[in-house]
mmCIF file of C-alpha atoms (C1' of nucleotides) in Angstrom:
data_model
loop_
_atom_site.group_PDB
_atom_site.id
_atom_site.type_symbol
_atom_site.label_atom_id
_atom_site.label_comp_id
_atom_site.label_asym_id
_atom_site.label_seq_id
_atom_site.Cartn_x
_atom_site.Cartn_y
_atom_site.Cartn_z
ATOM 1 C CA MET A 1379 2.939 14.076 -17.592
ATOM 2 C CA GLY A 1380 1.236 12.624 -20.370
ATOM 3 C CA VAL A 1381 2.371 9.200 -19.778
ATOM 4 C CA SER A 1382 -0.006 6.917 -21.379
ATOM 5 C CA GLU A 1383 -1.796 4.086 -19.929
ATOM 6 C CA PRO A 1384 -2.315 1.391 -22.448
ATOM 7 C CA PRO A 1385 -5.888 0.377 -22.619
ATOM 8 C CA GLY A 1386 -5.449 -2.594 -20.479
ATOM 9 C CA MET A 1387 -7.555 -5.604 -20.439
ATOM 10 C CA ASN A 1388 -8.236 -7.468 -17.384
ATOM 11 C CA ALA A 1389 -7.186 -10.929 -16.768
ATOM 12 C CA PRO A 1390 -8.940 -12.407 -13.850
ATOM 13 C CA ALA A 1391 -5.975 -14.367 -12.832
ATOM 14 C CA HIS A 1392 -2.795 -12.531 -12.419
ATOM 15 C CA HIS A 1393 -1.501 -9.708 -14.353
ATOM 16 C CA HIS A 1394 1.124 -7.173 -14.036
ATOM 17 C CA GLN A 1395 0.983 -3.546 -14.095
ATOM 18 C CA HIS A 1396 4.191 -2.024 -14.925
ATOM 19 C CA GLN A 1397 4.748 1.577 -14.749
ATOM 20 C CA HIS A 1398 8.222 1.471 -16.042
ATOM 21 C CA PRO A 1399 10.256 4.067 -14.250
ATOM 22 C CA HIS A 1400 12.726 3.429 -16.989
ATOM 23 C CA PRO A 1401 12.983 1.311 -20.026
ATOM 24 C CA HIS A 1402 12.761 -2.366 -19.488
ATOM 25 C CA PRO A 1403 13.528 -5.327 -21.580
ATOM 26 C CA HIS A 1404 10.015 -6.431 -21.587
ATOM 27 C CA HIS A 1405 6.768 -4.706 -21.567
ATOM 28 C CA HIS A 1406 3.561 -5.522 -19.916
ATOM 29 C CA LEU A 1407 0.165 -4.359 -20.516
ATOM 30 C CA GLN A 1408 -0.900 -2.341 -17.695
ATOM 31 C CA THR A 1409 -4.000 -3.757 -16.391
ATOM 32 C CA MET A 1410 -5.792 -3.838 -13.232
ATOM 33 C CA GLY A 1411 -8.604 -5.816 -12.100
ATOM 34 C CA GLN A 1412 -9.889 -5.785 -8.701
ATOM 35 C CA LEU A 1413 -12.710 -7.776 -7.530
ATOM 36 C CA HIS A 1414 -15.159 -5.804 -5.752
ATOM 37 C CA GLN A 1415 -16.555 -7.101 -2.710
ATOM 38 C CA ALA A 1416 -19.934 -6.132 -1.903
ATOM 39 C CA MET A 1417 -19.702 -5.210 1.584
ATOM 40 C CA ALA A 1418 -22.628 -4.399 3.549
ATOM 41 C CA ASN A 1419 -21.362 -2.627 6.455
ATOM 42 C CA MET A 1420 -23.507 -0.676 8.560
ATOM 43 C CA ALA A 1421 -21.186 1.484 10.358
ATOM 44 C CA HIS A 1422 -23.491 4.164 11.196
ATOM 45 C CA PRO A 1423 -22.874 7.442 12.442
ATOM 46 C CA HIS A 1424 -24.172 10.521 13.243
ATOM 47 C CA SER A 1425 -25.534 10.913 16.419
ATOM 48 C CA LEU A 1426 -25.055 14.460 16.783
ATOM 49 C CA SER A 1427 -25.387 13.912 20.344
ATOM 50 C CA ALA A 1428 -23.917 16.330 22.591
ATOM 51 C CA HIS A 1429 -20.967 15.380 24.397
ATOM 52 C CA GLY A 1430 -19.740 17.888 26.708
ATOM 53 C CA GLY A 1431 -16.614 19.614 25.683
ATOM 54 C CA MET A 1432 -14.919 19.355 22.441
ATOM 55 C CA ALA A 1433 -11.395 18.484 23.187
ATOM 56 C CA CYS A 1434 -11.082 15.715 20.760
ATOM 57 C CA VAL A 1435 -8.135 15.728 18.458
ATOM 58 C CA SER A 1436 -9.359 13.412 15.839
ATOM 59 C CA ASP A 1437 -12.812 12.637 14.773
ATOM 60 C CA VAL A 1438 -12.328 10.884 11.574
ATOM 61 C CA GLU A 1439 -15.761 10.420 10.276
ATOM 62 C CA SER A 1440 -15.758 8.782 6.944
ATOM 63 C CA ASP A 1441 -17.512 5.560 6.277
ATOM 64 C CA PRO A 1442 -15.968 2.709 4.447
ATOM 65 C CA ARG A 1443 -18.608 2.972 1.780
ATOM 66 C CA GLU A 1444 -17.708 6.522 1.034
ATOM 67 C CA LEU A 1445 -14.072 5.640 0.756
ATOM 68 C CA GLU A 1446 -14.755 2.710 -1.452
ATOM 69 C CA ALA A 1447 -16.799 4.858 -3.755
ATOM 70 C CA PHE A 1448 -14.134 7.513 -3.905
ATOM 71 C CA ALA A 1449 -11.364 5.049 -4.593
ATOM 72 C CA GLU A 1450 -13.351 3.628 -7.430
ATOM 73 C CA ARG A 1451 -14.091 7.019 -8.965
ATOM 74 C CA PHE A 1452 -10.541 8.078 -8.474
ATOM 75 C CA LYS A 1453 -9.200 5.133 -10.368
ATOM 76 C CA GLN A 1454 -11.551 5.551 -13.286
ATOM 77 C CA ARG A 1455 -10.915 9.221 -13.676
ATOM 78 C CA ARG A 1456 -7.199 8.740 -13.319
ATOM 79 C CA ILE A 1457 -7.224 6.250 -16.140
ATOM 80 C CA LYS A 1458 -9.432 8.518 -18.172
ATOM 81 C CA LEU A 1459 -6.750 11.145 -17.867
ATOM 82 C CA GLY A 1460 -4.216 8.674 -19.109
ATOM 83 C CA VAL A 1461 -2.123 8.881 -16.006
ATOM 84 C CA THR A 1462 -0.414 5.978 -14.309
ATOM 85 C CA GLN A 1463 -0.324 5.276 -10.608
ATOM 86 C CA ALA A 1464 3.348 6.171 -10.549
ATOM 87 C CA ASP A 1465 2.616 9.462 -12.247
ATOM 88 C CA VAL A 1466 0.059 10.353 -9.640
ATOM 89 C CA GLY A 1467 2.519 9.555 -6.910
ATOM 90 C CA SER A 1468 5.197 11.863 -8.190
ATOM 91 C CA ALA A 1469 2.746 14.544 -9.233
ATOM 92 C CA LEU A 1470 1.585 14.924 -5.670
ATOM 93 C CA ALA A 1471 4.751 16.759 -4.853
ATOM 94 C CA ASN A 1472 3.827 19.425 -7.357
ATOM 95 C CA LEU A 1473 0.707 20.212 -5.426
ATOM 96 C CA LYS A 1474 2.820 21.777 -2.760
ATOM 97 C CA ILE A 1475 0.505 20.800 -0.009
ATOM 98 C CA PRO A 1476 2.306 21.342 3.271
ATOM 99 C CA GLY A 1477 3.578 18.110 4.655
ATOM 100 C CA VAL A 1478 2.743 16.180 1.545
ATOM 101 C CA GLY A 1479 5.422 14.973 -0.749
ATOM 102 C CA SER A 1480 5.368 12.300 -3.352
ATOM 103 C CA LEU A 1481 4.136 8.758 -2.972
ATOM 104 C CA SER A 1482 5.015 5.544 -4.708
ATOM 105 C CA GLN A 1483 3.100 3.586 -7.296
ATOM 106 C CA SER A 1484 2.563 0.996 -4.583
ATOM 107 C CA THR A 1485 0.727 3.346 -2.331
ATOM 108 C CA ILE A 1486 -1.501 4.707 -5.070
ATOM 109 C CA CYS A 1487 -2.274 1.174 -6.115
ATOM 110 C CA ARG A 1488 -3.127 0.216 -2.556
ATOM 111 C CA PHE A 1489 -5.322 3.217 -2.162
ATOM 112 C CA GLU A 1490 -7.286 2.301 -5.250
ATOM 113 C CA SER A 1491 -7.678 -1.255 -4.124
ATOM 114 C CA LEU A 1492 -8.454 -0.310 -0.570
ATOM 115 C CA THR A 1493 -5.582 -2.327 0.765
ATOM 116 C CA LEU A 1494 -4.492 0.279 3.227
ATOM 117 C CA SER A 1495 -5.600 0.756 6.776
ATOM 118 C CA HIS A 1496 -8.729 2.762 7.323
ATOM 119 C CA ASN A 1497 -6.807 5.652 8.817
ATOM 120 C CA ASN A 1498 -4.347 5.663 5.995
ATOM 121 C CA MET A 1499 -7.172 5.808 3.488
ATOM 122 C CA ILE A 1500 -8.755 8.702 5.325
ATOM 123 C CA ALA A 1501 -5.517 10.614 5.389
ATOM 124 C CA LEU A 1502 -4.778 10.120 1.719
ATOM 125 C CA LYS A 1503 -8.216 10.830 0.361
ATOM 126 C CA PRO A 1504 -8.105 14.645 0.573
ATOM 127 C CA VAL A 1505 -4.704 14.732 -1.045
ATOM 128 C CA LEU A 1506 -5.653 12.508 -3.927
ATOM 129 C CA GLN A 1507 -8.877 14.345 -4.341
ATOM 130 C CA ALA A 1508 -6.966 17.602 -4.625
ATOM 131 C CA TRP A 1509 -4.672 16.100 -7.219
ATOM 132 C CA LEU A 1510 -7.579 14.810 -9.222
ATOM 133 C CA GLU A 1511 -9.197 18.184 -9.380
ATOM 134 C CA GLU A 1512 -6.005 19.849 -10.473
ATOM 135 C CA ALA A 1513 -5.361 17.228 -13.061
ATOM 136 C CA GLU A 1514 -8.805 17.470 -14.538
ATOM 137 C CA ALA A 1515 -8.646 21.229 -14.622
ATOM 138 C CA ALA A 1516 -5.307 21.114 -16.374
ATOM 139 C CA HIS A 1517 -6.674 18.566 -18.755
ATOM 140 C CA ARG A 1518 -9.436 20.918 -19.738
ATOM 141 C CA GLU A 1519 -6.954 23.672 -20.380
ATOM 142 C CA LYS A 1520 -5.010 21.271 -22.411
ATOM 143 C CA SER A 1521 -1.920 23.335 -22.172
ATOM 144 C CA SER A 1522 0.460 20.716 -23.236
ATOM 145 C CA LYS A 1523 3.468 20.431 -21.140
ATOM 146 C CA PRO A 1524 6.241 18.024 -21.760
ATOM 147 C CA ASP A 1525 7.914 16.287 -18.924
ATOM 148 C CA PRO A 1526 11.215 14.735 -19.518
ATOM 149 C CA PHE A 1527 11.887 12.455 -16.664
ATOM 150 C CA SER A 1528 14.593 10.000 -16.395
ATOM 151 C CA GLY A 1529 14.898 6.781 -14.565
ATOM 152 C CA GLY A 1530 16.836 5.459 -11.678
ATOM 153 C CA GLU A 1531 19.107 2.695 -10.637
ATOM 154 C CA ARG A 1532 18.616 -0.794 -9.429
ATOM 155 C CA LYS A 1533 19.637 -1.836 -5.988
ATOM 156 C CA ARG A 1534 18.200 -4.006 -3.295
ATOM 157 C CA LYS A 1535 17.487 -7.649 -3.487
ATOM 158 C CA ARG A 1536 14.357 -9.141 -2.094
ATOM 159 C CA THR A 1537 14.369 -12.310 -0.084
ATOM 160 C CA SER A 1538 11.757 -14.771 -1.013
ATOM 161 C CA ILE A 1539 10.268 -17.257 1.384
ATOM 162 C CA ALA A 1540 9.520 -20.597 -0.228
ATOM 163 C CA ALA A 1541 6.023 -21.999 -0.201
ATOM 164 C CA PRO A 1542 6.597 -24.750 2.357
ATOM 165 C CA GLU A 1543 8.147 -22.341 4.812
ATOM 166 C CA LYS A 1544 5.378 -19.876 4.178
ATOM 167 C CA ARG A 1545 2.822 -22.513 4.983
ATOM 168 C CA SER A 1546 4.547 -23.269 8.250
ATOM 169 C CA LEU A 1547 4.644 -19.626 9.147
ATOM 170 C CA GLU A 1548 0.951 -19.328 8.471
ATOM 171 C CA ALA A 1549 0.301 -22.264 10.709
ATOM 172 C CA TYR A 1550 2.318 -20.718 13.518
ATOM 173 C CA PHE A 1551 0.562 -17.439 12.949
ATOM 174 C CA ALA A 1552 -2.796 -19.058 13.319
ATOM 175 C CA ILE A 1553 -2.021 -20.262 16.801
ATOM 176 C CA GLN A 1554 0.135 -17.365 17.874
ATOM 177 C CA PRO A 1555 0.108 -14.114 15.878
ATOM 178 C CA ARG A 1556 2.614 -12.496 18.167
ATOM 179 C CA PRO A 1557 5.290 -14.934 19.134
ATOM 180 C CA SER A 1558 7.924 -13.907 21.597
ATOM 181 C CA SER A 1559 11.380 -13.097 20.450
ATOM 182 C CA GLU A 1560 12.478 -16.549 21.505
ATOM 183 C CA LYS A 1561 9.660 -18.266 19.797
ATOM 184 C CA ILE A 1562 10.609 -16.401 16.674
ATOM 185 C CA ALA A 1563 14.166 -17.566 17.010
ATOM 186 C CA ALA A 1564 12.985 -21.140 17.346
ATOM 187 C CA ILE A 1565 10.769 -20.866 14.296
ATOM 188 C CA ALA A 1566 13.552 -19.253 12.348
ATOM 189 C CA GLU A 1567 15.867 -22.098 13.110
ATOM 190 C CA LYS A 1568 13.350 -24.777 12.261
ATOM 191 C CA LEU A 1569 12.598 -23.212 8.930
ATOM 192 C CA ASP A 1570 16.170 -22.245 8.343
ATOM 193 C CA LEU A 1571 15.398 -18.597 7.882
ATOM 194 C CA LYS A 1572 16.999 -15.546 9.382
ATOM 195 C CA LYS A 1573 15.369 -14.498 12.586
ATOM 196 C CA ASN A 1574 14.775 -11.026 11.277
ATOM 197 C CA VAL A 1575 13.047 -12.341 8.229
ATOM 198 C CA VAL A 1576 10.646 -14.245 10.419
ATOM 199 C CA ARG A 1577 10.064 -11.277 12.687
ATOM 200 C CA VAL A 1578 9.267 -9.005 9.785
ATOM 201 C CA TRP A 1579 7.025 -11.642 8.276
ATOM 202 C CA PHE A 1580 4.915 -11.679 11.419
ATOM 203 C CA CYS A 1581 4.763 -7.901 11.511
ATOM 204 C CA ASN A 1582 3.623 -7.765 7.914
ATOM 205 C CA GLN A 1583 1.110 -10.492 8.510
ATOM 206 C CA ARG A 1584 -0.444 -8.563 11.360
ATOM 207 C CA GLN A 1585 -0.511 -5.434 9.303
ATOM 208 C CA LYS A 1586 -2.203 -7.294 6.511
ATOM 209 C CA GLN A 1587 -5.015 -8.299 8.813
ATOM 210 C CA LYS A 1588 -5.711 -4.689 9.465
ATOM 211 C CA ARG A 1589 -6.176 -3.623 5.905
ATOM 212 C CA MET A 1590 -9.542 -2.224 5.008
ATOM 213 C CA LYS A 1591 -10.570 -4.954 2.699
ATOM 214 C CA TYR A 1592 -10.114 -7.767 5.069
ATOM 215 C CA SER A 1593 -10.442 -6.251 8.433
ATOM 216 C CA ALA A 1594 -13.789 -4.603 8.385
ATOM 217 C CA VAL A 1595 -16.646 -6.939 8.712
ATOM 218 C CA HIS A 1596 -17.323 -8.177 5.304
ATOM 219 C "C1'" DA B 160 -0.381 -6.140 -7.745
ATOM 220 C "C1'" DT B 161 2.006 -7.741 -3.841
ATOM 221 C "C1'" DG B 162 5.968 -9.565 -0.891
ATOM 222 C "C1'" DC B 163 9.555 -8.364 2.160
ATOM 223 C "C1'" DA B 164 11.739 -4.231 4.248
ATOM 224 C "C1'" DT B 165 12.723 0.360 6.475
ATOM 225 C "C1'" DG B 166 12.156 4.050 9.575
ATOM 226 C "C1'" DA B 167 9.621 7.112 12.625
ATOM 227 C "C1'" DG B 168 6.942 7.157 16.587
ATOM 228 C "C1'" DT B 169 5.452 4.998 20.909
ATOM 229 C "C1'" DG B 170 5.917 2.332 25.371
ATOM 230 C "C1'" DA C 1249 10.198 -4.579 20.260
ATOM 231 C "C1'" DC C 1250 5.885 -3.264 18.162
ATOM 232 C "C1'" DT C 1251 2.761 -0.456 15.072
ATOM 233 C "C1'" DC C 1252 2.035 2.223 11.005
ATOM 234 C "C1'" DA C 1253 2.771 4.413 6.695
ATOM 235 C "C1'" DT C 1254 5.321 3.652 2.906
ATOM 236 C "C1'" DG C 1255 8.419 1.890 -0.787
ATOM 237 C "C1'" DC C 1256 11.723 -1.036 -3.683
ATOM 238 C "C1'" DA C 1257 11.896 -5.042 -6.186
ATOM 239 C "C1'" DT C 1258 9.602 -8.462 -8.447
ATOM 240 C "C1'" DA C 1259 5.886 -11.838 -9.823
#
DNA sequence: ATGCATGAGTG
DNA sequence: ACTCATGCATA
């Protein structure tokens, strides 16, 4: 696993982070810069109050501030170990935690930048924390272990919605975030896009609104 | 880092 | 048909 992470610099604008699953014609510096928002949430807890029985199935009690702090620490320590987001994702499978397999670079990235839903963050935290501990322990032992991994193949194409169309969609979304199937069809025709593309766009837009960073009062 | 997409689960 | 967690492909 000793994939290296080039000491990246941050460019405030846009940068790429490439964790090459396989050799590529061009290289990028891996960098990451995330603005930190200072959020002052109050979400306050603990009222140990007594509520009758205890039949609850989920009492996720983790404040946003705690998560934010963890994500930040996680990222720094991960980089310190010289491990990429993609490496973390695949290494998770080696932890053999029941019901936990590997994750993609995307998901690790989103965890670090808090662009996942609150529940998703809560669910992933213990797993990533476990990985981090293992990784740091192994690092101390420094028992070098090579890991020959090979790449994959290229497949799918990604449709891209042009800026003008995107602006229209945003306008529609503003007035109606959940258009009916027929409304979607109408929009699709006006913008000359496939109906399914429009439908998925709305779904993703809604999901975006629910991400930690933008959803919680900030 | 992020846009568009899939699939499981729910109603 | 939607939500939610997640990922491939790409900027």
